[in-house]
Structure formats: C-alpha cells, structure tokens
Coordinates of C-alpha atoms and ligand atoms in Angstrom, one line a residue:
X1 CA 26.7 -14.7 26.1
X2 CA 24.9 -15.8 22.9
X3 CA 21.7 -16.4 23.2
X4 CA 20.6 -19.9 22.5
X5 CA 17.4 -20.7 20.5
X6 CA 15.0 -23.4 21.6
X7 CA 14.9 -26.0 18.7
X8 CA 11.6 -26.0 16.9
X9 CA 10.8 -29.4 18.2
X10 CA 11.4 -28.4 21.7
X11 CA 9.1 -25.0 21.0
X12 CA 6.6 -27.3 19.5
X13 CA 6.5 -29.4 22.8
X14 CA 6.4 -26.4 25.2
X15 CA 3.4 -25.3 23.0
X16 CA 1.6 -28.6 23.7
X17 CA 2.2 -28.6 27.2
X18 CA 0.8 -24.8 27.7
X19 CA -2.0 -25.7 25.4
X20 CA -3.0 -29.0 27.2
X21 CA -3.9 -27.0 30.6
X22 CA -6.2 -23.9 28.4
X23 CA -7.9 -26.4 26.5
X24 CA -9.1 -28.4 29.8
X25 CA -10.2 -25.1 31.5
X26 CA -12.4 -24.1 28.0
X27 CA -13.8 -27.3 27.6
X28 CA -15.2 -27.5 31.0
X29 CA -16.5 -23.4 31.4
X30 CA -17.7 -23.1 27.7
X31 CA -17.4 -20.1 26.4
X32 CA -20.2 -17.5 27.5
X33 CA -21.1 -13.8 26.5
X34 CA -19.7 -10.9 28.2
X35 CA -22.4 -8.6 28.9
X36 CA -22.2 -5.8 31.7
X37 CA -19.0 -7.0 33.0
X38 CA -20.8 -10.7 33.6
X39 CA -20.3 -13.9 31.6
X40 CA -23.4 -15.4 31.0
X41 CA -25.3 -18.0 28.7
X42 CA -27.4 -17.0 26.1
X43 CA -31.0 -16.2 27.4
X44 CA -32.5 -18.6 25.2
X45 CA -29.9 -21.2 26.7
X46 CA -28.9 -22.1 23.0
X47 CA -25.5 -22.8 22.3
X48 CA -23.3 -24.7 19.5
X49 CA -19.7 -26.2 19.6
X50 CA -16.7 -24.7 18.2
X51 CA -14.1 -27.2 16.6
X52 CA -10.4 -27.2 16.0
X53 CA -9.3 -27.5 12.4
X54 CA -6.6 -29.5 13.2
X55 CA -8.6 -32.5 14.1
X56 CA -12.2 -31.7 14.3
X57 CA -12.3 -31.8 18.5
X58 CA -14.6 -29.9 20.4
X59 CA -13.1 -26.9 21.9
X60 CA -15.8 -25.7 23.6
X61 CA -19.8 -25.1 23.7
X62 CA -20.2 -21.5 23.2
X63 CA -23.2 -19.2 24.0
X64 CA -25.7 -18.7 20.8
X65 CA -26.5 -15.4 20.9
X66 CA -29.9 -13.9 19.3
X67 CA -31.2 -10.5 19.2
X68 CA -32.5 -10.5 23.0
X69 CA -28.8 -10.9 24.2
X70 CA -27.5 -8.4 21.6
X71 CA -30.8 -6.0 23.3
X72 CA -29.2 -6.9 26.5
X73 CA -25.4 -5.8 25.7
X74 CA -26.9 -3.1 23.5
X75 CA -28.5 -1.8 26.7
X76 CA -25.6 -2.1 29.1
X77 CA -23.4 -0.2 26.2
X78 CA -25.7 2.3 26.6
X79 CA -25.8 2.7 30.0
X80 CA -22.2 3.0 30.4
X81 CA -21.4 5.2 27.5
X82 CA -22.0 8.5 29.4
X83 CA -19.7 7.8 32.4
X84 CA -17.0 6.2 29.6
X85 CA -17.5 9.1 27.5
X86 CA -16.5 11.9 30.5
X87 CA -13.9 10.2 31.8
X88 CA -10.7 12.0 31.5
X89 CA -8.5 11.2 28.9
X90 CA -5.5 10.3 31.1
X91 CA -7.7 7.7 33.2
X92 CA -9.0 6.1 29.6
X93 CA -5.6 6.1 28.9
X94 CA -4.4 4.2 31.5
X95 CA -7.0 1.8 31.2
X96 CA -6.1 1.0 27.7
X97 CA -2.3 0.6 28.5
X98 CA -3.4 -1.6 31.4
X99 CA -5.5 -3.7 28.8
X100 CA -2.3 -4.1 26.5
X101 CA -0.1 -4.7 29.9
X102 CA -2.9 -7.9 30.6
X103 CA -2.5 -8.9 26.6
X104 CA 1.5 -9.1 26.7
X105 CA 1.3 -11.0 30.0
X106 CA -0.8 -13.4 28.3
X107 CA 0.8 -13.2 25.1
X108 CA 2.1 -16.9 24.6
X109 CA -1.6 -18.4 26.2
X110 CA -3.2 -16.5 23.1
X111 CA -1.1 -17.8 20.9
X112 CA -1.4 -21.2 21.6
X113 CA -5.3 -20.7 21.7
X114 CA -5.4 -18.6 18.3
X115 CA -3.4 -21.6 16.9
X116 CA -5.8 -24.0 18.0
X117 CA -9.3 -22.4 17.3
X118 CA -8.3 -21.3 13.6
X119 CA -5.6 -23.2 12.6
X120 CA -3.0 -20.2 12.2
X121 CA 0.4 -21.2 12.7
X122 CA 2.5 -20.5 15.9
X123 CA 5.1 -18.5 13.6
X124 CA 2.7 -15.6 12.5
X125 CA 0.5 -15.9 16.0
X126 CA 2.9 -15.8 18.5
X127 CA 3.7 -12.2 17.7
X128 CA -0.1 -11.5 17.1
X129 CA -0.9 -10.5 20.9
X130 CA 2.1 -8.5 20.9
X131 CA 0.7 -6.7 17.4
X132 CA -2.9 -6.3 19.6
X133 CA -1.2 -5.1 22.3
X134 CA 0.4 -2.4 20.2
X135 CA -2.7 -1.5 19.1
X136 CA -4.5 -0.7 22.7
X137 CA -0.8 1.1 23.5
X138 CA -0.9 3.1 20.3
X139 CA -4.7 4.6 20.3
X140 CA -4.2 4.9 24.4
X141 CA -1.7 7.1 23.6
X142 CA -4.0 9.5 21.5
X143 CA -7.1 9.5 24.1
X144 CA -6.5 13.0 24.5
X145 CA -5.9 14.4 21.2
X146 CA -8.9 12.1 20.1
X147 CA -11.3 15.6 20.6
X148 CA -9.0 17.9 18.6
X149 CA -10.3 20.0 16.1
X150 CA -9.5 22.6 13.5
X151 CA -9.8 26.3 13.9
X152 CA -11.6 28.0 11.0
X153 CA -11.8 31.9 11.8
X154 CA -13.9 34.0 9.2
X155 CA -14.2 37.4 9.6
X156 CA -16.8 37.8 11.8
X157 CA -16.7 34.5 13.6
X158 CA -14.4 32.6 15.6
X159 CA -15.1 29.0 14.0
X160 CA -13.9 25.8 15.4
X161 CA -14.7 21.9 15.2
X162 CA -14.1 19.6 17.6
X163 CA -15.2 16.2 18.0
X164 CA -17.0 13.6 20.2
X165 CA -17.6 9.9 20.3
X166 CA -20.6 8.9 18.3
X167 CA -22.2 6.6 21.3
X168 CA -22.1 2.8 21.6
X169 CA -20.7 1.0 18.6
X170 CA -21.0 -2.2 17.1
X171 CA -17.7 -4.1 15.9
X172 CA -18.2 -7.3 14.1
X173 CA -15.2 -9.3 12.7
X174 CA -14.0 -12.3 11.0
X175 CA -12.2 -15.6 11.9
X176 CA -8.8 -14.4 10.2
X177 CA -6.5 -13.5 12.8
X178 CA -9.4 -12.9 14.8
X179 CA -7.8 -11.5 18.1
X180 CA -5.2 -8.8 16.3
X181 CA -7.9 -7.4 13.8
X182 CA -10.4 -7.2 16.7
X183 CA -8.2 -4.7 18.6
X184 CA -7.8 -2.7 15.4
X185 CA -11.6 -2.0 16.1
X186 CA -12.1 -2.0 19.4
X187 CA -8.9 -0.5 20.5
X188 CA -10.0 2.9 18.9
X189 CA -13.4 2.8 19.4
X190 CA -12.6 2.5 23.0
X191 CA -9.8 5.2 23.2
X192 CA -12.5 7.9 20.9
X193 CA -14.6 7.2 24.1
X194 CA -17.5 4.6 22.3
X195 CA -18.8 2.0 24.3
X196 CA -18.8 -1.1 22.2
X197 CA -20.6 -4.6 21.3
X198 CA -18.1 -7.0 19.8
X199 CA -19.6 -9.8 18.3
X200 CA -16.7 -12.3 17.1
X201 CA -16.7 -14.9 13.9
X202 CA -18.9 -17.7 15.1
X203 CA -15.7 -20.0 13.4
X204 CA -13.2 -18.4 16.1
X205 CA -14.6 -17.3 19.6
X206 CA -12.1 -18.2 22.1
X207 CA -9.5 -15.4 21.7
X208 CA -12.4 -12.5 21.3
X209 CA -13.7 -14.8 24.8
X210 CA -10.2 -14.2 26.4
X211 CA -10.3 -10.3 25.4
X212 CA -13.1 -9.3 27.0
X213 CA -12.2 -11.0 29.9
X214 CA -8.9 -9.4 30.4
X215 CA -10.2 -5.7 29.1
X216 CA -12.1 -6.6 32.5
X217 CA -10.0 -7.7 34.4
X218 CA -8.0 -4.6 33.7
X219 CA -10.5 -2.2 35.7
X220 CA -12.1 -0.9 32.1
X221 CA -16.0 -0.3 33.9
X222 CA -18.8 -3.1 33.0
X223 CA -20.5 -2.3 29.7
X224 CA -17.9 -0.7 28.2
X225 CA -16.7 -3.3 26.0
X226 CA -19.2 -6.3 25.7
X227 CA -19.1 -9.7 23.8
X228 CA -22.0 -11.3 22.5
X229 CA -20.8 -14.8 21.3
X230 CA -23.2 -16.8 17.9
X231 CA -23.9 -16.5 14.4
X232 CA -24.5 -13.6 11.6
X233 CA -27.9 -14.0 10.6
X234 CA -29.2 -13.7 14.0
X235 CA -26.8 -12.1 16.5
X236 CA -24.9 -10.1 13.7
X237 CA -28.0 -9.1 11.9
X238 CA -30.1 -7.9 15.5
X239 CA -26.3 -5.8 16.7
X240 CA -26.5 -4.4 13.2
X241 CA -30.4 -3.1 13.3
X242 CA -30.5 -2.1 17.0
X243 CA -31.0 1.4 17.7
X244 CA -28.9 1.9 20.3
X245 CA -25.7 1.2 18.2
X246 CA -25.0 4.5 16.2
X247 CA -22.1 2.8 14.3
X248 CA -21.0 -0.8 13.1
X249 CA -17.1 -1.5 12.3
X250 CA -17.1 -4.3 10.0
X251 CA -14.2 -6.7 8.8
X252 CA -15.6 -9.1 6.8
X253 CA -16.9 -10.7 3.3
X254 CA -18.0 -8.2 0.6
X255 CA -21.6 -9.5 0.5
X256 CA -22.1 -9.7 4.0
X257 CA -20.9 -5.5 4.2
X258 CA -23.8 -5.3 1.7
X259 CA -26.3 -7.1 3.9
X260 CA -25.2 -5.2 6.3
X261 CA -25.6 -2.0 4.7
X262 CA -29.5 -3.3 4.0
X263 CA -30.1 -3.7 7.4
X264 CA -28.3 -0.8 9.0
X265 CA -30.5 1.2 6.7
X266 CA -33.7 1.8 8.7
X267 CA -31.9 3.3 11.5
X268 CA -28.9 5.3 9.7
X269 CA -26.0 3.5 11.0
X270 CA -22.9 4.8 10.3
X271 CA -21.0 2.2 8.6
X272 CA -17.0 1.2 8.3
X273 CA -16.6 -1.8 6.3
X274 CA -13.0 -3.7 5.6
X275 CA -14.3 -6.2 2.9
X276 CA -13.0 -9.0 0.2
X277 CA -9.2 -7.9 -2.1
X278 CA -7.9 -9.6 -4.9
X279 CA -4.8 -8.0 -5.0
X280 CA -1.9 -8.1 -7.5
X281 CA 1.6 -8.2 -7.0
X282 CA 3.2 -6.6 -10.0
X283 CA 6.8 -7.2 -11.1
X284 CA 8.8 -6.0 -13.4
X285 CA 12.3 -6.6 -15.4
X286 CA 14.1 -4.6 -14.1
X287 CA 12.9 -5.6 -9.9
X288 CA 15.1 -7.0 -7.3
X289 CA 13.8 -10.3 -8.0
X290 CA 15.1 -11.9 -5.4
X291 CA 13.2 -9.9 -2.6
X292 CA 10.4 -10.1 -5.2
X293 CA 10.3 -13.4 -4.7
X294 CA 10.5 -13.4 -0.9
X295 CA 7.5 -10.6 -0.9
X296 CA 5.2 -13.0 -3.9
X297 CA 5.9 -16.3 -1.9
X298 CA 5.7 -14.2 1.8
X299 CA 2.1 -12.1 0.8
X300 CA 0.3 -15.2 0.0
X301 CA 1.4 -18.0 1.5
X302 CA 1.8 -17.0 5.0
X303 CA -1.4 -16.6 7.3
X304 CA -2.8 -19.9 5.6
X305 CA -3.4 -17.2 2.2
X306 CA -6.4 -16.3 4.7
X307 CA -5.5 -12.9 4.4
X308 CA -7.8 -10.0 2.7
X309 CA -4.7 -7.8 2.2
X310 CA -2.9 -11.4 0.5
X311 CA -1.3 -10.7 -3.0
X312 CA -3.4 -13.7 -4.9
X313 CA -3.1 -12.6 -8.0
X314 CA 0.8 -12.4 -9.2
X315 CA 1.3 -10.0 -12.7
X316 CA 4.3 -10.9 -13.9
X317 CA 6.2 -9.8 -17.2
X318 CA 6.0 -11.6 -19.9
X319 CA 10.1 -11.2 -20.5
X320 CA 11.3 -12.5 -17.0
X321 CA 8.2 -15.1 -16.6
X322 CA 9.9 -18.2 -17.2
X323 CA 12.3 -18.6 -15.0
X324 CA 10.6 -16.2 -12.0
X325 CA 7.9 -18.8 -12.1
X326 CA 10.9 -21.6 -12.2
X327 CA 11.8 -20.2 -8.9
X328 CA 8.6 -19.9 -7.8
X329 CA 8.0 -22.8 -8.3
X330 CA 10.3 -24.7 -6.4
X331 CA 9.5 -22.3 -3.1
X332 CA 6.1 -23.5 -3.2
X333 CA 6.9 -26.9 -3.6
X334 CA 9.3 -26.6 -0.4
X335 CA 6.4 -24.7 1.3
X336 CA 5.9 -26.8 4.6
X337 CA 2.3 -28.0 5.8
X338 CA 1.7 -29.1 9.4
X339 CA 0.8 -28.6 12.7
X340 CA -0.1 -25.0 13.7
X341 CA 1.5 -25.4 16.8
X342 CA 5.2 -26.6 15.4
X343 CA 7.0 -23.3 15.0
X344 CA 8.9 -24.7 11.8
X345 CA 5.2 -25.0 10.2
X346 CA 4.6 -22.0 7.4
X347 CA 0.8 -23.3 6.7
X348 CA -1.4 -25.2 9.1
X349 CA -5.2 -26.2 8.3
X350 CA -8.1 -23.8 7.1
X351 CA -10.0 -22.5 9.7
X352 CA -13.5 -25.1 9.2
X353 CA -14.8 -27.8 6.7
X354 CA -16.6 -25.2 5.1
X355 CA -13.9 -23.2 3.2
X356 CA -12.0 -26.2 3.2
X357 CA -14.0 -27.4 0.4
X358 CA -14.6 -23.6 -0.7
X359 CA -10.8 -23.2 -1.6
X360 CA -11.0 -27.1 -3.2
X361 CA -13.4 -26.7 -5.4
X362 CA -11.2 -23.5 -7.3
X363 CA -8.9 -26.8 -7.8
X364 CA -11.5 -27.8 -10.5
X365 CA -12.6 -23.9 -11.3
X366 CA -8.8 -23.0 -12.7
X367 CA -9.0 -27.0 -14.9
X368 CA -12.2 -26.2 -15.8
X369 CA -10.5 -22.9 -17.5
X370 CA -7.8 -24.3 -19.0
X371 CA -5.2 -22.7 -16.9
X372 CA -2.5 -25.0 -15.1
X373 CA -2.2 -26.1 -11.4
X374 CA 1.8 -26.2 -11.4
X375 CA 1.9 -27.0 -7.7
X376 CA -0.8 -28.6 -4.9
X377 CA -3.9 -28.4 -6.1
X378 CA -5.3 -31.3 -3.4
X379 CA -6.2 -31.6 0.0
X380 CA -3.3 -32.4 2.3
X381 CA -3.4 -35.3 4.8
X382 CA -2.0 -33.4 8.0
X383 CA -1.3 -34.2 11.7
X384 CA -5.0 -34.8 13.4
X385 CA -6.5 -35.0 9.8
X386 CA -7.8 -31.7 9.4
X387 CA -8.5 -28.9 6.9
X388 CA -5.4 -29.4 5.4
X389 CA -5.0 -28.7 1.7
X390 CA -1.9 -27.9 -0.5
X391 CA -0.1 -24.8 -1.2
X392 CA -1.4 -24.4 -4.9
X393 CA 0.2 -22.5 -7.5
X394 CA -1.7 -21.6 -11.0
X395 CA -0.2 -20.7 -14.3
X396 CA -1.2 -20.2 -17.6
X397 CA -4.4 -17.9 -16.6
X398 CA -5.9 -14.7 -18.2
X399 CA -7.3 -11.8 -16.1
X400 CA -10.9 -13.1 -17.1
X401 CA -10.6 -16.3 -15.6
X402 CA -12.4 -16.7 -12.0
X403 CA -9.7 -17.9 -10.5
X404 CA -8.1 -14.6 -11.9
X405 CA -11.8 -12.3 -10.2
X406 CA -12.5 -14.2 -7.2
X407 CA -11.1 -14.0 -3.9
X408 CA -10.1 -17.6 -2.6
X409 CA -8.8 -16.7 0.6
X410 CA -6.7 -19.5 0.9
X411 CA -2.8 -20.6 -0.3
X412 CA -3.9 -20.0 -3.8
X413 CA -2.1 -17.8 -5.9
X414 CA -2.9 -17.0 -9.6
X415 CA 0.2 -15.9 -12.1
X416 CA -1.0 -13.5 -15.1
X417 CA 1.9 -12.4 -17.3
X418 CA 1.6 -9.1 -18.9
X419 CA 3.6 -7.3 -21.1
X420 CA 4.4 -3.4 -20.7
X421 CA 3.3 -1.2 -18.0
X422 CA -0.2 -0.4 -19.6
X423 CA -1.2 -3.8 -19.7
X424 CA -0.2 -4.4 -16.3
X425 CA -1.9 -1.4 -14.5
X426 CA -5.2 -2.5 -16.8
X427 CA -5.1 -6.2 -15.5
X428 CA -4.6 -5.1 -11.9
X429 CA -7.6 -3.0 -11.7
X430 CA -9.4 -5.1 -13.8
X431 CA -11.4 -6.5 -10.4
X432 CA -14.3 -5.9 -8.9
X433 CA -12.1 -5.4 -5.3
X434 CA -9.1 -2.5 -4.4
X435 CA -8.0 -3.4 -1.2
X436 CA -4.1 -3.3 -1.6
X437 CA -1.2 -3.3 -4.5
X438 CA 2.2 -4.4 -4.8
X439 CA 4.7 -3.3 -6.9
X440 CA 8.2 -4.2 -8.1
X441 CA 10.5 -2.2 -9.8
X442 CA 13.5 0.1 -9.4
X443 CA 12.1 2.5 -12.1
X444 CA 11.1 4.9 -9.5
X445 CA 9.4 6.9 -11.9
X446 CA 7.2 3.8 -13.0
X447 CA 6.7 2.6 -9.5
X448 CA 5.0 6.4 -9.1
X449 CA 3.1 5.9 -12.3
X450 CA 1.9 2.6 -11.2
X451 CA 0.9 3.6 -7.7
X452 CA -1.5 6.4 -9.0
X453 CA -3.0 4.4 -11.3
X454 CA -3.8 1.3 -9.2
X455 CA -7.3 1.4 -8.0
X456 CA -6.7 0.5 -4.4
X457 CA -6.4 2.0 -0.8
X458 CA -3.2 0.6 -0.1
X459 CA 0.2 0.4 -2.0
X460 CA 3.2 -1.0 -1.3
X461 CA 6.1 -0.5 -3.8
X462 CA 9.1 -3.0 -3.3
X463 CA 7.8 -4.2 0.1
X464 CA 5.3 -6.9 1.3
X465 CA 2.5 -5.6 3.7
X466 CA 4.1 -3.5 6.5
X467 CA 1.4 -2.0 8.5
X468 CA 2.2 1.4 10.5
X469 CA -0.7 2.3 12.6
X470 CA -0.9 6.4 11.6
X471 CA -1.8 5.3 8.1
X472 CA -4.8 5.0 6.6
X473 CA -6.0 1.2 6.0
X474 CA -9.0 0.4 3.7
X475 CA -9.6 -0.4 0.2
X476 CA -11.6 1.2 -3.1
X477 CA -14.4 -0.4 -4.5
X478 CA -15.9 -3.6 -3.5
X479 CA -13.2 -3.8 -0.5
X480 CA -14.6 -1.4 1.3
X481 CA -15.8 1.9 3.1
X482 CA -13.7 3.8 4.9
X483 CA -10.5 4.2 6.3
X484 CA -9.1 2.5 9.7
X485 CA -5.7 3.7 11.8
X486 CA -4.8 7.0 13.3
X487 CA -6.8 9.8 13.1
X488 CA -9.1 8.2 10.5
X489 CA -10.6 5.5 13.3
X490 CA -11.3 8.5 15.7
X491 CA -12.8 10.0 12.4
X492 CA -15.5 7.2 12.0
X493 CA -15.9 6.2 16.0
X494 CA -16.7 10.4 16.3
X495 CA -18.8 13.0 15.3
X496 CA -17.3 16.2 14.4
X497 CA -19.0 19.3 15.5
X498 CA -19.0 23.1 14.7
X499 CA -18.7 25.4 16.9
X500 CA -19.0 29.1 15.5
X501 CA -18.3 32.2 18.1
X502 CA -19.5 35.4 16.8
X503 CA -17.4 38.1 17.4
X504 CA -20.2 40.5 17.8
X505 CA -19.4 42.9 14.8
X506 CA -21.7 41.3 12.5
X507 CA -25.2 42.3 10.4
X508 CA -28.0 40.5 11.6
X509 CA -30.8 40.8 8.9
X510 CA -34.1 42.3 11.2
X511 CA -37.4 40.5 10.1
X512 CA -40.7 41.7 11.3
X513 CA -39.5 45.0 12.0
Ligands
NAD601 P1 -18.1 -13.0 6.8 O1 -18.5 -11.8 6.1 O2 -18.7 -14.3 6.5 O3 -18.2 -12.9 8.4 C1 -17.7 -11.8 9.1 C2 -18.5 -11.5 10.3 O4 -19.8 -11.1 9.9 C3 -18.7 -12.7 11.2 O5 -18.7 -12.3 12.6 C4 -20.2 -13.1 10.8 O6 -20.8 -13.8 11.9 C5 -20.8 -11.8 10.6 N1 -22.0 -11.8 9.8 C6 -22.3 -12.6 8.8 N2 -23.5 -12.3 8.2 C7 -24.0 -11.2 8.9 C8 -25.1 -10.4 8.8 N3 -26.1 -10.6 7.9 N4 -25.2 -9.4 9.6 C9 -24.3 -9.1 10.5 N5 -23.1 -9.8 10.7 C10 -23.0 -10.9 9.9 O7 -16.5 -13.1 6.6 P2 -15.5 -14.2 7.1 O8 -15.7 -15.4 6.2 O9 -15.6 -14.4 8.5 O10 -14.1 -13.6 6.8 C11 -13.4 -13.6 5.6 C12 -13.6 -12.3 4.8 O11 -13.2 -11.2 5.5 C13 -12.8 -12.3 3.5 O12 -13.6 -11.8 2.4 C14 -11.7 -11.3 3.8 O13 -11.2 -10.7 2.7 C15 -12.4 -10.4 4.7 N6 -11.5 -9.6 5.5 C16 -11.2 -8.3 5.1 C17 -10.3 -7.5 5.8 C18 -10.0 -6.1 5.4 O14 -9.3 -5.4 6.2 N7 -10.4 -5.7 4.3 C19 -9.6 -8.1 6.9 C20 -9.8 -9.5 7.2 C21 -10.8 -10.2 6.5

C-alpha cells in the first residue's frame, strides 16, 4: 500500500497539539540545573525567563547559574569521574545507546520544543534528535577502541601509547541547533570516559534541560553529565576558570573563544573551540548549475542562515553571473517565512530581539556600501509577531565590503563575482574566518586545485554540507581550534601517554661510579 503523507496543515496541527501539553509542564516546573543527578535552583535563587521568538511568551523561568553552582557541578564531575572513567567499555557503551534509545523515543517532543525555544523550523528539527541520537549511537560504538594506541618499537624498547580521558570536561555551546551540536560534545566526551559540565546558550535552555534529564533517566550514574543553566559572563566564565575542569569544548562566537582562551589561561585548560565562518560557495561555468543552485539557495537559507558552517558569501563568475543571480533571485523571493512549527515553513523567526536587530542593521551596512539588496532586506511581520525578518539577497558587493568580512548569521547572503580561478581562490580566503568551502565545478582538476588552496577545515566540492561523523570538523584561522568527530574528539577529550618497555639489552650510562 502507498504510504500516505499527512498534509502540512494537518502536521502543523498535530505539532500544536503535542506542543500545547510540554509547554504547560515547562511553564509550571521552570527549568532548573542538573547537578549530581538532582535538578535544583540556583543557590543564589536567581533566575531569568526564556522567551519564544515566535511571539515573545515566557517559556519558562530558568535557574541563573553563578560560579558557586558551576563549583557545585564542578565538584560532583569530579567525584564521579573515577568510577565513570573504570567502567568497562561495554557498560559505557550501553549507557550511551540507552541515552540515544531515550532521545529517539522522544524525538518528535524535542522537536516541537527546539522549534519553540529558538525559532528553528519543524523541517530541519524534526530530524535533529534523530541526528543527536546518531551521535550518542556512533561514539558508543567506539567506547572501547577510545584507549587504542600506536605501537612504536625501537631497538631496544618496546614503545607504545595509549590513551586516557583527561578528567572532567567543560562543554559550552550556542543557541543554533542547540540540542544536535550539544551531543557532538558531550556524546564523545562521555564515550572517551570524561565526566562533563554542560552549560547551554542562555537564548535556548529547554532542549539541553530535556538532555540531561533523559541521559539520567537512562541509568548514566549522577555527576556524570551535569547542566548548569545561566549566562556567559558569570556561569560560562566561572566553568571556564575552575580547576577541576581540565578541558572546555566550545561552539560559539570567535570573540567569546578568545575570552575564553584569557580566562582558561591561569589554570592551562585544554581548549577546543568551533568558532564564527564566512564561507564561500564558489561556482564556476562550467558547474551543474542547477544543483548549484539547490546547494547556494539550500547552505544559507535553511536553519534560519543561523548556521556557522552557512555558505554566506556566494563567488560567482563573472561570465554566468547574470542570469545565475536571475534564478537566484526568484528562489529567494519564493523563499517561505512562517511559523516554525508549520512543516511547509523553510525560515521561522531569529532566535531573540537581540540578533534580530543584529542581522537588520547589515540592511543599512550593505546601502551604506553601495552594494544592492535585490531581495528582503526588512523585518518580516510573521505569525505571533516575532523575530521575523526577510530572506535578503545582496549584489553588487566587493570582497572588502563588511557585508562581504562579517559573519551575519542570519538569511543573508552576499554575491561577489570574480573572474578566473585565481581571483576566486584569493577572494575566498580573503577573510579573517576558514570554517568550510564550497565548490562547483566539473573540472575535476580545478575542483583539486581549489580545495588545496582554500584556507579552511572543511571542503565540499559539488555538494552542500553533508556531515559524516569519522571526519574531522573544524575550521582554520579565526573559526577555530581543533578538530571534532571520530578519532579526533577522543583525541582532545584524552591524554595520550607513552609507555616505553625496555627490552633489557640496553647501555645504561653509570654516574658516580
Ligand atoms: P556566543 O559566543 O555568544 O555564546 C556561545 C556560548 O558561550 C553561550 O553558551 C554563552 O553563554 C557562552 N559564553 C559567552 N561568553 C562567555 C564567556 N566569557 N565565558 C564562557 N562562556 C561564555 O555564541 P552564540 O551567539 O550563542 O552562537 C553563535 C556563534 O556560534 C556564531 O558565531 C557561530 O558561527 C558559532 N558557531 C560555530 C559553530 C562551529 O562549529 N564552528 C557551530 C555553531 C555555531
């Protein structure tokens, strides 16, 4: 039998309805940290409300954490890191599967709250649990091999390295997709055998709220995975100079990996930080254009363009620009803004008030410039009268323009034209940020060319983004330090260690003698 699929507007009902109960439930409990297996209120008793973008309604009052309850979770990591740490690898591993059995159970309940708390639409979230469930399966799956070493024999030594976690670790991470890019951290961190202190985007608690809570629920001990709910400056900032936290996992702004950095300093953190991109999409003549203009319209449009790995800045050449940007145009236009929760919407409201008027005021930036808003370029007037603004579409622009250097993070996307190869590879890397490249072309020769000359941690040559969790994700320059997935998370969440056997055949000089 065929199967038959819901219509949108019946989708966008039965999203309503199984929002309507959640909402109720948050509203009355708050949202609290999750320290040692317990929620609990801040210790100062401080809280602050978290709103919907889609029309400004409390969701919830929310625990304000400062550095006492960061001491307190810092403490219980601690505590439980020696017990987590020993655990076999098969148990940790069916922990973690049990965790990503409890996500896909509650897969359509995160949706729905994602949707609500950050204003990402129910087309891109509803597969997001199933994305962070994946993640807990895939690292699970490696709890064992987590340890593994080399084997280095020299001549008179049998040499080996091995590795073990580093201790509790602190994970800090944005309001973007908050729930999927927080399981990129933890999921690892948990699996290398780290205890961990998440403390979640003060603009998007619920979801990281609803993690901890079924990571307990799932029989993972208390204190191995705590939440500490509240702002950067004061519960970011203490998580980040504690001295119990060996390691910090950032996703975040380029500025605040820098603060971070500073304050990490005076007790040696280790540091991971996914930061800011301004990434180009290249294309060239002689692309598929068509699927080039799926990928253009696809890598910054969807996700609300609040995206770090978004292709903002589109380098297109000079012989085919006219009527690419024709077509463009017209997709952008037909681009449809609405309610997160309506399965036919493709862009729902920024996540707060804040970067609202942060992605309005480049409307002004690119006049200011000279360079032409061909489409948007205004706030929208959505359902509930929230952060809506246009899908905006900027021509005419040179690679020195600002909205050409500075990341938006919004549905803002800046066409450069260039004219050869040469000129395109020098205005791509022409940024201050390398997080990811995009490149179009069936010159496979070129599209080599191009890839080794882009200065960024992540290429894709005639594809959009398509993440595969063995390889390595991180960008060059101001978008980051490090490398995340696979082996390379294990890598930062562990210290490798030498461990040299001698084989008993060897000089050892006599001192003293
Ligand atoms: P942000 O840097 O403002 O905040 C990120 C987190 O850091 C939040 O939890 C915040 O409370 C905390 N924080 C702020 N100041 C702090 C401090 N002094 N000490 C410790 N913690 C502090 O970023 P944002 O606005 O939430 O997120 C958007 C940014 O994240 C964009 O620049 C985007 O490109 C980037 N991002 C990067 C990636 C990547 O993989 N490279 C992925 C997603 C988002």
């Amino acid at each position: 039998m065929d199967k038959v699929t819901p219509k949108s507007a019946d989708v966008f009902k039965a999203n309503c309805e199984r929002a309507e109960p959640l909402l109720k439930k948050l509203k009355a409990d708050g949202i609290g940290h999750m320290i040692d297996g317990k929620i609990v209120p801040a210790i100062s008793g401080a809280t602050f409300e978290t709103r919907s973008p889609i029309d400004g309604s409390v969701l919830a009052t929310v625990a304000r954490g400062n550095a006492e309850d960061i001491d307190r979770a810092a403490t219980a990591a601690a505590l439980a890191f020696k017990a987590w740490r020993d655990m076999s690898a098969a148990m940790r591993r069916k922990l973690l599967h049990r965790v990503a059995d409890a996500i896909e159970d509650n897969a359509d309940d995160i949706a729905v709250l994602e949707c609500i708390d950050t204003g990402q639409v129910y087309r891109f979230m509803a597969k997001a649990a199933i994305r962070a469930a994946e993640n807990f399966r895939f690292f699970a799956d490696r709890c064992a091999e987590a340890r593994d070493g080399l084997n280095m024999p020299s001549e008179e030594h049998w040499n080996v390295s091995t590795r073990v976690p580093i201790g509790p670790v602190g994970v800090i991470t944005p309001w973007n997709t908050p729930f999927m890019l927080s399981t990129w951290k933890i999921a690892p961190a948990l699996a290398a055998g780290c205890t961990v202190v998440h403390k979640p985007a003060e603009w998007s608690p619920v979801t990281a709220a609803f993690l901890a809570k079924l990571v307990k629920e799932a029989g993972v001990p208390d204190g191995v995975l705590n939440t500490v709910q509240g702002f950067g400056e004061e519960a970011g900032k203490a998580l980040t100079e504690h001295p119990a936290i060996k390691a910090i996992g950032f996703v975040g702004e380029s500025a605040t990996g820098a603060a971070i950095m500073a304050q990490g300093a005076p007790t040696l953190k280790r540091v991971h930080f996914e930061l800011g991109g301004k990434n180009p999409v290249i294309v060239f003549d002689d692309a598929d254009l068509d699927r080039a203009l799926d990928a253009v319209v696809f890598m910054i449009y969807s996700l609300n363009g609040e995206r770090c790995t978004s292709s903002s800045r589109l380098l297109i050449q000079q012989s085919i620009a006219e009527r690419f940007i024709e077509k463009l145009t017209a997709r952008v236009k037909a681009l449809k803004v609405g309610h997160p929760l309506d399965p036919a919407t493709e862009i729902g409201p920024l996540i707060h008030e804040r970067h609202l008027a942060k992605v309005c005021s480049y409307f002004d930036v690119a006049r200011q410039e000279g360079a032409v808003i061909a489409v948007g370029g205004k706030a929208h007037e959505g359902p509930g009268g929230g952060h809506y603004v246009e899908p905006t579409l900027v021509t005419g622009a040179n690679a020195k323009m600002r909205v050409a250097q500075e990341e938006v993070f919004g549905p803002f996307l800046t066409v450069i034209p260039f004219r050869d190869e040469r000129d395109a590879v020098e205005i791509a890397n022409d940024v201050r940020y390398g997080l990811t490249g995009y490149v179009w072309t069936n010159d496979m020769g070129r599209a080599l060319r191009v890839a080794d000359a882009l200065e960024a941690g992540m290429i894709w040559l005639n594809s959009e983004n398509v993440r595969h969790l063995p390889t390595p994700f991180g960008g060059m320059k101001a978008s980051g330090i490090g490398r995340d997935g696979g082996d390379y998370s294990f890598d930062f969440y562990m210290e490798t260690k030498h461990v040299s056997l001698a084989r008993g055949t060897h000089k050892i000089q006599r001192l003293g003698v």
